[in-house]
Short mmCIF file of C-alpha atoms and ligand atoms in Angstrom, two decimals:
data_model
loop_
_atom_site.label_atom_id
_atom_site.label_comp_id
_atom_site.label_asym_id
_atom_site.label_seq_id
_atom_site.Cartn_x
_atom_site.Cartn_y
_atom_site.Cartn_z
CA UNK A 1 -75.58 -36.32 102.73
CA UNK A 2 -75.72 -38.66 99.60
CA UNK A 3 -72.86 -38.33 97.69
CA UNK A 4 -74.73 -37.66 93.76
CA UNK A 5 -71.36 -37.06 92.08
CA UNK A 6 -70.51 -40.53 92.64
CA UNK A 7 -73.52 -41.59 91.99
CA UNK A 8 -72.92 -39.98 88.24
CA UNK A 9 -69.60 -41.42 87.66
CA UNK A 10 -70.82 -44.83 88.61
CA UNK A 11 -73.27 -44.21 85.70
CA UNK A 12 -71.28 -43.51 83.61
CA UNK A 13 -68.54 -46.37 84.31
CA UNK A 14 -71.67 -48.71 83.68
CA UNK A 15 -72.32 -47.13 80.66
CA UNK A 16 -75.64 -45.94 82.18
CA UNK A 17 -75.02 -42.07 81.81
CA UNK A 18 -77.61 -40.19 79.22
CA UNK A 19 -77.05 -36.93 77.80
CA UNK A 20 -79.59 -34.88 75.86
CA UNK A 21 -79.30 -33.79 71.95
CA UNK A 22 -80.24 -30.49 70.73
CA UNK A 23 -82.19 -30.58 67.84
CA UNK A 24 -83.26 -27.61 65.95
CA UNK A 25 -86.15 -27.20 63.69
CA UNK A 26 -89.20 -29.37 63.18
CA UNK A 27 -89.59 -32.83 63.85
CA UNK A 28 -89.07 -35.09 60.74
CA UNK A 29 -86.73 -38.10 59.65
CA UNK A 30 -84.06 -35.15 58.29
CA UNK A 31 -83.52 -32.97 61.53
CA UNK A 32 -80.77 -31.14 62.92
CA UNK A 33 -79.33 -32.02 66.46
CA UNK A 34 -76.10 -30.43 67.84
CA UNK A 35 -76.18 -28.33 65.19
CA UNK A 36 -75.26 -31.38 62.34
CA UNK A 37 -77.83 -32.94 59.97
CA UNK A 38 -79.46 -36.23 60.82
CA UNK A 39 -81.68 -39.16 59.49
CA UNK A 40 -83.47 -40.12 62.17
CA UNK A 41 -84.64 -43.26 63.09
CA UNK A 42 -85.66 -42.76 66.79
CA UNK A 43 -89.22 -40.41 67.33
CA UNK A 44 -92.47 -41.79 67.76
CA UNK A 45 -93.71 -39.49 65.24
CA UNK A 46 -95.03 -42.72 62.99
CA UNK A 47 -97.58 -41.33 60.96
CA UNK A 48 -95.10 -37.95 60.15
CA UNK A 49 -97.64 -35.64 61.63
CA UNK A 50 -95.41 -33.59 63.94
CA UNK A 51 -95.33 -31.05 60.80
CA UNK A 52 -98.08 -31.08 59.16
CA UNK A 53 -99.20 -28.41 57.41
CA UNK A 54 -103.05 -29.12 58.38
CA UNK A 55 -101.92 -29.67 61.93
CA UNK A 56 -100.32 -26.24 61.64
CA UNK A 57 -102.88 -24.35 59.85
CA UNK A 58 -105.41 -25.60 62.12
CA UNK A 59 -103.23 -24.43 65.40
CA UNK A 60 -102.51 -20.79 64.05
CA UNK A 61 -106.35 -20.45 63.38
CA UNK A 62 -107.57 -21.58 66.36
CA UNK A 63 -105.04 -19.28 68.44
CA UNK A 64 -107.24 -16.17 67.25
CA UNK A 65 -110.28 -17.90 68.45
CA UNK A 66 -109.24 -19.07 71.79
CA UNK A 67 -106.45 -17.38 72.59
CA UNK A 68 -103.48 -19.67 74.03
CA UNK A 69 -103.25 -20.52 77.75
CA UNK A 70 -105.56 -23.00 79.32
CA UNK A 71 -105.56 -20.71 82.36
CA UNK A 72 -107.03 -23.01 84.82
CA UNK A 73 -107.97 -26.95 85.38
CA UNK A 74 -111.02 -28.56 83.45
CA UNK A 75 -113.20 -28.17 86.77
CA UNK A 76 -112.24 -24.67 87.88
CA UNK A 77 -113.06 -22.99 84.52
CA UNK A 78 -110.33 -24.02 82.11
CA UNK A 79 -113.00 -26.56 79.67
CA UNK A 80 -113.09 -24.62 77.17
CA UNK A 81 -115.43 -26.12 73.95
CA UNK A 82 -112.22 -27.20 71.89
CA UNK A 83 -110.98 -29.23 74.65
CA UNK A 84 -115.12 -30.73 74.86
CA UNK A 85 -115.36 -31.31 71.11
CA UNK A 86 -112.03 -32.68 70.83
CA UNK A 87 -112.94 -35.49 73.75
CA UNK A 88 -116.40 -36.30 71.69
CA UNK A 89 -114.30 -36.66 68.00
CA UNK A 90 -111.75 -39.54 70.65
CA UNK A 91 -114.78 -40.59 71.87
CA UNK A 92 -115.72 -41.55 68.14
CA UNK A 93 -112.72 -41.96 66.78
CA UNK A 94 -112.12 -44.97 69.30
CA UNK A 95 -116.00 -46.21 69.34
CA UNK A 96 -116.57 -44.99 73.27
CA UNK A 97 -119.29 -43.10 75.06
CA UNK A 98 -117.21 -40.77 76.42
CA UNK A 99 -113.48 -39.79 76.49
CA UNK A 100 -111.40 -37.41 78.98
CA UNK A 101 -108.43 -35.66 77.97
CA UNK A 102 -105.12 -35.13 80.51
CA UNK A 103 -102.09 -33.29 79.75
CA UNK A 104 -100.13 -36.39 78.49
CA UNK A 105 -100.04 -39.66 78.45
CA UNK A 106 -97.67 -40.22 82.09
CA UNK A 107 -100.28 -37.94 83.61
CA UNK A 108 -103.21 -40.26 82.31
CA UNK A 109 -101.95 -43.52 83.45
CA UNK A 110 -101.21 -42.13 87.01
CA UNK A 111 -104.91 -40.48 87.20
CA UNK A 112 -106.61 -43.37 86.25
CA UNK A 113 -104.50 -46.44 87.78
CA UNK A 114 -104.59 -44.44 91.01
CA UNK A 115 -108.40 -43.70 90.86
CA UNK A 116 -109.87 -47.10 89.97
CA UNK A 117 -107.31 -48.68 92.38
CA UNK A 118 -106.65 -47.93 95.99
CA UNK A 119 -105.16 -50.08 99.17
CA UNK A 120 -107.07 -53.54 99.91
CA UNK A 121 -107.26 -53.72 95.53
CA UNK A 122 -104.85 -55.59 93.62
CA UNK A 123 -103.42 -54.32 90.30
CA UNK A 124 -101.85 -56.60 87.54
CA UNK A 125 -99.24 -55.46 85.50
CA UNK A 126 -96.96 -57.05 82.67
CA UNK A 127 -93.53 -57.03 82.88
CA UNK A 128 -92.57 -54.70 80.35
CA UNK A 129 -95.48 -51.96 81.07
CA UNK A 130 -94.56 -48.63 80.31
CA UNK A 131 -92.69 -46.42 83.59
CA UNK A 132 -96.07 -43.99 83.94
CA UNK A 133 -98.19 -47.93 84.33
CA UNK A 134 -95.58 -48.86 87.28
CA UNK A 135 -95.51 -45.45 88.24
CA UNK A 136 -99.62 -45.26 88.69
CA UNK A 137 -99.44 -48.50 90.29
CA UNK A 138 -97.27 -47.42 93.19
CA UNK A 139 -99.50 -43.97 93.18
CA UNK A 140 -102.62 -46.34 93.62
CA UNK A 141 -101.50 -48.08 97.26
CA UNK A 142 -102.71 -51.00 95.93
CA UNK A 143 -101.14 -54.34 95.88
CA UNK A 144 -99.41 -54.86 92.36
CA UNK A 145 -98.79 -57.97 91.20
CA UNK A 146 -96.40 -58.48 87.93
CA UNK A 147 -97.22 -61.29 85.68
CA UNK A 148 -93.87 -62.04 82.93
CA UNK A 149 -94.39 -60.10 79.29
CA UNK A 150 -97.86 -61.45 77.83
CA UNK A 151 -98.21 -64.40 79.94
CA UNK A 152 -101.55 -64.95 80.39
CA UNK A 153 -102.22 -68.15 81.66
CA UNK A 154 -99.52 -66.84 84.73
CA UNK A 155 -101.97 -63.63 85.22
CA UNK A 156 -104.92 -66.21 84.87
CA UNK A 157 -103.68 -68.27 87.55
CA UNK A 158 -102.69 -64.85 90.31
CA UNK A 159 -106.17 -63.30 89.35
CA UNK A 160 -108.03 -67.10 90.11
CA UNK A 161 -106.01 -66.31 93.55
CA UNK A 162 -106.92 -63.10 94.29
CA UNK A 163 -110.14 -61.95 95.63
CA UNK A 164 -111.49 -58.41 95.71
CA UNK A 165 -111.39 -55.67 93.40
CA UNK A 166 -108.47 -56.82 90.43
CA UNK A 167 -107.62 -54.27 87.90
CA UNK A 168 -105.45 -55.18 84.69
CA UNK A 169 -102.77 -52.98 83.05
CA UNK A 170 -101.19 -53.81 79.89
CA UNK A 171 -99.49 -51.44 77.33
CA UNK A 172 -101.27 -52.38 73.63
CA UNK A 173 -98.04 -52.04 71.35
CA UNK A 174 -94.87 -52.52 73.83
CA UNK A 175 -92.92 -49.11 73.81
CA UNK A 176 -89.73 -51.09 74.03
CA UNK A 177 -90.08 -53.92 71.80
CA UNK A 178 -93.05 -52.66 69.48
CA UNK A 179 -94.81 -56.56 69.91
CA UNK A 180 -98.62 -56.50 70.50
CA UNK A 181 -100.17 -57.55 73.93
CA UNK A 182 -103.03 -60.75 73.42
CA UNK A 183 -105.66 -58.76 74.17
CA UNK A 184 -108.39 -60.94 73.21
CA UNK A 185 -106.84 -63.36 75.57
CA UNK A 186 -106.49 -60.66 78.10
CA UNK A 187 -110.16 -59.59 77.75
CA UNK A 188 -111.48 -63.18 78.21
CA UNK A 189 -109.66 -64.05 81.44
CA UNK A 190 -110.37 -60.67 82.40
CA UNK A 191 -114.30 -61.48 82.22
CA UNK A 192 -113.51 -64.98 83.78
CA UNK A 193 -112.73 -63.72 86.77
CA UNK A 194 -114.04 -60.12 86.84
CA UNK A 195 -110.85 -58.05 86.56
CA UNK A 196 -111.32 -54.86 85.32
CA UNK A 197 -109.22 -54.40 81.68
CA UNK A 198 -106.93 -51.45 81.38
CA UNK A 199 -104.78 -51.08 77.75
CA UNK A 200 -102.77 -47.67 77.25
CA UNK A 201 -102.36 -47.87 73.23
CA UNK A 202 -99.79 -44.98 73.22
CA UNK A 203 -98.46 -46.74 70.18
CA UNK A 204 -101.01 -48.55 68.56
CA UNK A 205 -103.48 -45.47 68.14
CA UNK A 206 -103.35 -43.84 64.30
CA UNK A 207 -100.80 -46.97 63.15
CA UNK A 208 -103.17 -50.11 64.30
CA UNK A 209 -106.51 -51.12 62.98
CA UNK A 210 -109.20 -49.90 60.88
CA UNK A 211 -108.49 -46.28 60.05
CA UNK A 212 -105.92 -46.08 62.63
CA UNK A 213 -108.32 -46.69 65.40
CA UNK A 214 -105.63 -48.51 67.29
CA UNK A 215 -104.88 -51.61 68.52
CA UNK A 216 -108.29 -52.73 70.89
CA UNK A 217 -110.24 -52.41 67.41
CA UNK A 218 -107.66 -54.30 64.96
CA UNK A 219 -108.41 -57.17 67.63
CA UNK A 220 -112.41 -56.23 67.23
CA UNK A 221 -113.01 -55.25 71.05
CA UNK A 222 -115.42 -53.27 72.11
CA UNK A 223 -115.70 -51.24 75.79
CA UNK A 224 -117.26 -54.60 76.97
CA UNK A 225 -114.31 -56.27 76.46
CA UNK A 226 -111.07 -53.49 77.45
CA UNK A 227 -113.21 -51.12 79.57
CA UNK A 228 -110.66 -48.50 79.79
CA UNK A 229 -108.37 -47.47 77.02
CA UNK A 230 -105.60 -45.00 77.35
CA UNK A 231 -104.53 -43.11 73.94
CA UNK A 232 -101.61 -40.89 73.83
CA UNK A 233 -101.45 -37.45 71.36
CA UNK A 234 -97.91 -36.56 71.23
CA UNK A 235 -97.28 -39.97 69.12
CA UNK A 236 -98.98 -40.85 65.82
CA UNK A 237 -101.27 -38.32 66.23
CA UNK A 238 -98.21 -35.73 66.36
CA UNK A 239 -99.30 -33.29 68.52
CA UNK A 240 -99.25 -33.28 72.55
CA UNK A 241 -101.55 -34.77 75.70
CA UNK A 242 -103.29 -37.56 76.53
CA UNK A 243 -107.04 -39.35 76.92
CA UNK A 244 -109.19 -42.43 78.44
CA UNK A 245 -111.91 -43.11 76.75
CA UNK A 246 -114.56 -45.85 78.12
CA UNK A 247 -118.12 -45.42 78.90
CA UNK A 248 -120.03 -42.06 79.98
CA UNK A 249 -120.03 -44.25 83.77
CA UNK A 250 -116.35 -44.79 84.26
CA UNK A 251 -115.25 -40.87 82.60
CA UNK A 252 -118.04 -39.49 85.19
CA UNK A 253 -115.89 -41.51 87.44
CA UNK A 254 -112.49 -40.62 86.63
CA UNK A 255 -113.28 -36.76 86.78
CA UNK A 256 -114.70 -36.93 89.94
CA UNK A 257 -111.84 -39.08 91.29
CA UNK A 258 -108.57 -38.78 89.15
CA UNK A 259 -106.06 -36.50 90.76
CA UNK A 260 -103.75 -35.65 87.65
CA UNK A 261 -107.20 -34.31 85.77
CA UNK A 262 -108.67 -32.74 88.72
CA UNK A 263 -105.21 -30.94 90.32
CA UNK A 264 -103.96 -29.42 86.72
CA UNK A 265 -104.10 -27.05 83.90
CA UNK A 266 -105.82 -27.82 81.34
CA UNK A 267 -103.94 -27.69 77.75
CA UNK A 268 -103.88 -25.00 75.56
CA UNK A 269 -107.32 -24.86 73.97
CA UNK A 270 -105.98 -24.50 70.47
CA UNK A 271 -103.95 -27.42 70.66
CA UNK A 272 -106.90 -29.39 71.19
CA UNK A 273 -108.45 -27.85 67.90
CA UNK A 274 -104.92 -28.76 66.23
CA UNK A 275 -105.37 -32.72 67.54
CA UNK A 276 -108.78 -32.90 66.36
CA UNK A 277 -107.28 -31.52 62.53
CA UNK A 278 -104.14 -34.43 62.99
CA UNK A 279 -107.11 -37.26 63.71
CA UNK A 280 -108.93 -36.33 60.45
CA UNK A 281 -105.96 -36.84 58.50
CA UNK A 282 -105.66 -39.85 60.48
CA UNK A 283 -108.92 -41.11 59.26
CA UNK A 284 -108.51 -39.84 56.04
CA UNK A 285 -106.64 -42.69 54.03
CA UNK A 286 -104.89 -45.71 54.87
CA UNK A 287 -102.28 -44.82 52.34
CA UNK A 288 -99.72 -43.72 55.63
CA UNK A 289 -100.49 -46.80 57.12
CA UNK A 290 -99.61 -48.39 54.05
CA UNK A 291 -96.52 -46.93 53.54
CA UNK A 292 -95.34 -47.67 56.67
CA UNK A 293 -95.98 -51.46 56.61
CA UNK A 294 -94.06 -51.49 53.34
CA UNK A 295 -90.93 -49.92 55.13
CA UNK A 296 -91.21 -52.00 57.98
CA UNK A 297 -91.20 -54.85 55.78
CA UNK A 298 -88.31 -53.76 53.95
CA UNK A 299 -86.45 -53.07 57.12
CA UNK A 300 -86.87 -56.04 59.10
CA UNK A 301 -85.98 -58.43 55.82
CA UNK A 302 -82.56 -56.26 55.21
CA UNK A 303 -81.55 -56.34 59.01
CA UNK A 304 -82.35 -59.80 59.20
CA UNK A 305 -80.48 -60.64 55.86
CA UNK A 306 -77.65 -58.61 57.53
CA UNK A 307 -76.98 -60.98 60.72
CA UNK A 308 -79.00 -58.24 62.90
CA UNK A 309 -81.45 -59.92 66.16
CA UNK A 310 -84.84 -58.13 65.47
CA UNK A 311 -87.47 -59.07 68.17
CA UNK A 312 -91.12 -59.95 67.51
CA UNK A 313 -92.82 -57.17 66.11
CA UNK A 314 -94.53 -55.96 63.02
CA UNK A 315 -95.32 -52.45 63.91
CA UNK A 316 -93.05 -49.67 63.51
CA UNK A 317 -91.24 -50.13 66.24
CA UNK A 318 -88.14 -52.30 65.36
CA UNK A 319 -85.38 -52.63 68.08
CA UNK A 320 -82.23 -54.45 67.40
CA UNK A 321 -81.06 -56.56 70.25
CA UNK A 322 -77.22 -56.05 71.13
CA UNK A 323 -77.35 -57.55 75.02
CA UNK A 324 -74.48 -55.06 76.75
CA UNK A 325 -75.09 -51.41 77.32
CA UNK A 326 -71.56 -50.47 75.87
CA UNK A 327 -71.81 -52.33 72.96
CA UNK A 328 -75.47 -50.81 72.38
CA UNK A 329 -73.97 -47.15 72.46
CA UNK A 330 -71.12 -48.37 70.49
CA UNK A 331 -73.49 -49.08 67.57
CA UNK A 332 -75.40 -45.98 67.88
CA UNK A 333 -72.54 -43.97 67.79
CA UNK A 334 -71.24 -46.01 65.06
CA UNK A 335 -74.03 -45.11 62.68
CA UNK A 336 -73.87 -41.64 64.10
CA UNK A 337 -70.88 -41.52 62.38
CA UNK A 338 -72.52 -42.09 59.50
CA UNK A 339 -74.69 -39.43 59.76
CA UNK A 340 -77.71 -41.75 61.10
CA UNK A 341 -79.44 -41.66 64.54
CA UNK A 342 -81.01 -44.14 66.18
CA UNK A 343 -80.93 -44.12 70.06
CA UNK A 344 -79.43 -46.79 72.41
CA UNK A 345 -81.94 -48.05 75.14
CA UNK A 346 -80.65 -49.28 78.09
CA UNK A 347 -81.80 -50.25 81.61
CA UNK A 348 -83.46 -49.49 83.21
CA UNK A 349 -85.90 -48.69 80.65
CA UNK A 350 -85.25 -52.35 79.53
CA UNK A 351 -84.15 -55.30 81.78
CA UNK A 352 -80.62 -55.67 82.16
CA UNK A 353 -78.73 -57.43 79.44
CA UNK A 354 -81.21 -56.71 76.68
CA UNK A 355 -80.03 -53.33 75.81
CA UNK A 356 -80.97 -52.44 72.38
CA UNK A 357 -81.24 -49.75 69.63
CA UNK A 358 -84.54 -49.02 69.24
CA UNK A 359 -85.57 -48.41 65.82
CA UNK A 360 -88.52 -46.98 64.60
CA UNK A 361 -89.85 -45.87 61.40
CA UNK A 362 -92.39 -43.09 59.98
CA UNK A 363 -94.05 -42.88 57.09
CA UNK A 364 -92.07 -39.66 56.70
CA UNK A 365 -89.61 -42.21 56.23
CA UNK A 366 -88.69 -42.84 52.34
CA UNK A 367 -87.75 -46.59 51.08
CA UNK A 368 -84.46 -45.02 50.01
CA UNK A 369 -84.27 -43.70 53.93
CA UNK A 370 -84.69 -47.00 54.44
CA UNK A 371 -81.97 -48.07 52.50
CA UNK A 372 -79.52 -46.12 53.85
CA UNK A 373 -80.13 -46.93 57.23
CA UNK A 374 -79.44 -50.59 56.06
CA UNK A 375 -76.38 -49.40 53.92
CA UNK A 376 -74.77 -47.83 57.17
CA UNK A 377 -75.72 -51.07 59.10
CA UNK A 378 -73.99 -53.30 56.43
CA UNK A 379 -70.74 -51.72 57.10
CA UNK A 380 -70.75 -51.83 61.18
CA UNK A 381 -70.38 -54.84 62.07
CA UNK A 382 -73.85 -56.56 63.45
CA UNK A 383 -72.77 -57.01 67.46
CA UNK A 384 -71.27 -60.37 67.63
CA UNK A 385 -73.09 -63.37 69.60
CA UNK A 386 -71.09 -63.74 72.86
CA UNK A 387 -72.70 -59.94 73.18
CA UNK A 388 -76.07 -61.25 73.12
CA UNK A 389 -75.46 -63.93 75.42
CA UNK A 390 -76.62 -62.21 78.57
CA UNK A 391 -80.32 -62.44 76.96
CA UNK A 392 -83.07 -63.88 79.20
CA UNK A 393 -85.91 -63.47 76.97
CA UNK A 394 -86.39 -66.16 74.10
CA UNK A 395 -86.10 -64.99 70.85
CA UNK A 396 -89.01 -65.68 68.97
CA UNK A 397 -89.72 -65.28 65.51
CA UNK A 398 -92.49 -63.71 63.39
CA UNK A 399 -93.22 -63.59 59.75
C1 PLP B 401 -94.99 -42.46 75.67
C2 PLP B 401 -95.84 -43.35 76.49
C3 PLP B 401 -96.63 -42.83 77.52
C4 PLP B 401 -96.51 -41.41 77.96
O1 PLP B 401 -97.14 -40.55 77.09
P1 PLP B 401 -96.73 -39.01 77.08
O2 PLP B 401 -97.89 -38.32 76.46
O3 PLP B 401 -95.47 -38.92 76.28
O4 PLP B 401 -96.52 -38.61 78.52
C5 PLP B 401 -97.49 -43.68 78.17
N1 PLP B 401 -97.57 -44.98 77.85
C6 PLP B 401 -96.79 -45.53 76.88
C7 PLP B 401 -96.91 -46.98 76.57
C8 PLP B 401 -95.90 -44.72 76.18
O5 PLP B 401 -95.12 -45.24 75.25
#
């Protein structure tokens, strides 16, 4: 038999090994984990929805109405009207026919990779795509081709190469390194040679574009141009599950064909009620949106000014590059110490040699939050070159 132990200390001698904290209470930049109080600077809660009282209010009233299981999958009898409304106000909310909810966001990018691409297809997928995009691919059979992190005159050259059925993944905002794909790029090559265009915008959805309305409409594309857009609900939107939204064609599609919508429970009905209060706040004011730009400013101009390597990316996402996975935790635990946490990400999550802390910000967040966080990394040390010299990715620069 394998021997797992080993397996674990090897981890761990790597510097590979992850543990779990324990945080108590709601989720907001002051939390408790392990029982000791925290500023956090890790959850993708971006918009600071995870506790809001609307969010709440809306939940405990709906629970009355529809009770709280989902009790059975959307085509057995579990579509309940909360769940239907909740797909028309993503529908609108993302200017689509039609949208289709799934449990979360892994669960949506497995359905729909692995229903709109089988054995014989081919499926193209950047580098850095998050784990549920690679993991659909390998669920779809198909032949998956990788093309290096928003290269697309590389993808233009494999799709000119490949005939038959081609179907394009990308992520929208970059989980990992918070840059924005070049999807108007993406959609034109896609049309060139008549690849189908997937985008999951797990991060750009309620932070990106007008309203919120995510990344595919900051860019001004329309279903013509990304046919299939993947939104998550347990990020900016601060609540839990998944969608697709595309036309009333391609959802008729995916419920007849994907497995992880067909084969599951539907969510709790009230939770869908809940979601559909978080997107109205959402759409209510770009004064969130606002605020967080402002901090994200203010962060990346006092990390820089501190010696820190910040990667490419004006959303709220913010890692600092370190290189070596020991040196990575060492400055996480360092500004644990000082009451701060912001989680080290290592491979493989990232490629090897790029481990980072990732850093992202909320407009929960205050500028004096802010502040401290740059405060704490004024007195660590900023990780010193020779650490960063594994690196295989250029650093570039934005303003
Ligand atoms: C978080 C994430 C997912 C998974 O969404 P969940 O609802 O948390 O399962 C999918 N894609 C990307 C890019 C993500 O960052």
């Amino acid at each position: 038999m394998r021997d797992f132990a080993t397996e674990l200390e090897a981890r761990k001698a790597e510097g590979l090994y992850r543990v779990r904290r324990q945080v108590s209470g709601p989720q907001q930049p002051r939390l408790t984990a392990d029982g000791e109080r925290r500023l956090s600077f890790c959850s993708n809660d971006y918009l600071g929805l995870a506790n809001h009282p609307a969010t709440r209010d809306a939940l405990v009233s709906a629970l009355s109405e529809t009770g709280l299981g989902g009790a059975a999958s959307h085509l057995i009898c579990g579509h309940h009207d909360a769940h239907h409304h909740l797909e028309e106000r993503l529908a609108a909310f993302t200017r689509r026919e039609s949208a289709l909810l799934f449990s979360t966001g892994y669960m949506a990018n497995l359905g729909v990779i692995s229903a709109l691409a089988g054995r014989g297809d081919t499926v193209f997928s950047d580098r850095l795509n998050h784990a549920s995009i690679i993991d659909g691919c390998l669920l779809s059979r198909a032949t998956v081709q990788t093309y290096p992190h928003g290269d697309v005159a590389t993808l233009a050259a494999k799709l000119s190469a490949t005939p038959g059925h081609k179907l394009v993944v990308t992520d929208g905002v970059f989980s990992m390194d918070g840059d924005v794909a070049p999807l108007k790029e993406l959609a034109r090559v896609c049309r060139r040679y008549d690849a189908l265009l997937m985008v999951d915008d797990a991060h750009g959805l309620g932070v990106l574009g007008p309203q919120g309305r995510g990344s595919v409409l900051a860019e001004g594309l329309s279903t013509d141009d990304v046919p299939l857009l993947v939104g998550t609900l347990g990020k900016a939107v601060g609540t839990s599950g998944a969608f697709v939204a595309g036309s009333a064609l391609m959802m008729d599609y995916l419920v007849q064909k994907a497995r992880t919508y067909i084969y599951t429970t539907a969510m709790p009905p009230a939770l869908a009620r809940a979601t559909a209060a978080s997107l109205d706040v959402i759409e209510q004011g770009d004064e969130r949106r606002i605020h967080l730009r402002a901090l994200t400013t203010r962060f990346r101009e006092g990390a820089q000014a501190l010696g820190y390597t910040l990667m490419p990316s004006n959303t709220p996402i913010q890692p600092i590059l370190v290189g070596g996975n020991e040196a990575a935790l060492a400055l996480s635990q360092a500004l644990e110490a000082k009451g701060l946490l912001v989680t080290a990400i290592r491979p493989p999550t990232v490629p090897v040699g790029e481990a980072r802390l990732r850093v992202t910000l909320s407009a929960a967040h205050t500028e004096a939050d802010v502040d401290t966080l740059l405060a704490a990394l004024a007195s660590v040390a900023p990780p010193s070159p020779s650490t960063l010299s594994t690196l295989s990715m250029p650093i570039r620069s934005v303003s």
